[in-house]
């Protein structure tokens, strides 16, 4: 067995052995603490990607280390056929702090959405005369399994991996007539991100979400919120549905819920507790390490009131963006809490991301002319100022 060391050798092996799925920069990440990452050359990066809106407590927080170490020496895996202690503890915590009654755990956002799609179809089969269609949105992102890709409204995906899973209709956001036209007796659910994340941080209007809730009630169909990105404090409340004061029937969570440990959940009301044995499951559903870590992450967010920090720091970021808006011709600034996007005057997203990385700052460009910021919920004003120091330098060089 050969141990590979040194950045050059690592990158050479990576190019040979890792299946190509995306362009990655020529660095190898090695260490993380708080808001910072270090690569194998010891270069330090201020992280405003946050593991893709995942590392809600920052990198390697003590509470996660402790939870993993404790649970690893107690029980790593019993089997999905048994209850375990952290699973029950974590389920209760989520029920206590949400409007839901039941939870199914899995490992990724896509899987949680698969569960939501299956549950809505099951309810349709049992109680809505076999209705199976789900209305989703143009520009939405629900993940990369076949059903989640079929549900997503990414235009580039529309021709990929045909034939797609049938039964999804895509409508533009904030257009009530489009939804009313799309609904048929075959419709079992409407599925949405309350704020579209990958699409470039686009929020659905308050009155629109209220009208959809009303429509779902009238038709007896389910409202599904994909809160994989917006959930667990990201938007300044524990769940984004709280901003809208509208309760969905199903909510999916992933990303921030595990703080970096692979974990997701689908939450629903007792009325929709309709799966039969064997309809849904998974080898790692309720895996003890994941459950212990999820409990530690979510209870830390609640105890430290990090939702409030997300709100306060998010407002600070927006206020600072407002001050440079005219100078750099920013087209729009959008966001809620620490999920923030802004539009550049031209398609310079990639270039700005690359130049920031050179200078030790990690940010994301989800669309060619959009920059997205999604730092850990622990971010401080000083770290935001540090971020703006680099970002403004780079914008000056690229667009000044
Ligand atoms: C990231 C994301 C997903 C997919 O999650 P994975 O863990 O990558 O499968 C689904 N929905 C939304 C809104 C997301 O942001």
XYZ file of N, CA, C and O and ligand atoms in Angstrom, residues 52 108-111 113 141-144 193 198 226 228-229 254-255, ligand 1:
83
model
N -20.745 24.303 1.161
C -21.965 24.393 0.352
C -23.203 24.521 1.258
O -24.132 23.711 1.189
N -28.730 12.134 2.368
C -28.475 13.285 1.493
C -29.781 14.001 1.181
O -30.873 13.442 1.379
N -29.643 15.214 0.669
C -30.824 15.992 0.320
C -31.660 15.310 -0.752
O -32.888 15.274 -0.681
N -30.978 14.757 -1.755
C -31.698 14.062 -2.832
C -32.550 12.934 -2.270
O -33.699 12.753 -2.669
N -31.954 12.186 -1.348
C -32.692 11.059 -0.761
C -33.894 11.522 0.048
O -34.953 10.886 0.028
N -35.593 14.129 -0.545
C -36.604 14.521 -1.532
C -37.245 13.300 -2.186
O -38.436 13.309 -2.490
N -33.954 23.382 -7.802
C -32.954 22.319 -7.645
C -33.366 21.407 -6.504
O -33.531 21.862 -5.376
N -33.522 20.122 -6.803
C -33.926 19.175 -5.762
C -32.959 18.016 -5.599
O -33.228 17.112 -4.802
N -31.853 18.016 -6.341
C -30.854 16.974 -6.141
C -30.571 16.177 -7.394
O -31.093 16.486 -8.462
N -29.722 15.139 -7.257
C -29.157 14.473 -8.432
C -29.544 13.009 -8.588
O -28.987 12.328 -9.461
N -38.794 25.017 -3.229
C -37.830 25.622 -2.311
C -38.412 26.993 -1.966
O -38.610 27.805 -2.879
N -29.719 27.031 -5.385
C -28.820 26.825 -6.527
C -29.228 27.699 -7.705
O -28.402 28.094 -8.519
N -38.905 21.937 0.128
C -37.529 21.453 0.123
C -36.697 22.503 0.850
O -36.336 23.531 0.279
N -33.769 21.822 2.184
C -32.422 21.256 2.262
C -31.385 22.370 2.437
O -30.445 22.238 3.217
N -31.590 23.470 1.736
C -30.640 24.589 1.839
C -31.114 25.664 2.820
O -30.313 26.261 3.527
N -31.414 18.799 4.857
C -30.114 18.112 4.719
C -29.048 19.175 4.986
O -29.158 19.887 5.969
N -28.069 19.314 4.111
C -27.009 20.313 4.251
C -26.717 20.671 5.727
O -26.037 19.923 6.387
C -28.259 20.680 -2.184
C -29.699 20.573 -2.404
C -30.315 19.327 -2.659
C -29.535 18.067 -2.862
O -28.870 17.651 -1.712
P -27.750 16.502 -1.813
O -27.335 16.292 -0.397
O -26.668 17.038 -2.684
O -28.386 15.312 -2.403
C -31.693 19.298 -2.762
N -32.429 20.412 -2.626
C -31.872 21.622 -2.388
C -32.753 22.808 -2.212
C -30.488 21.744 -2.272
O -29.942 22.936 -2.059
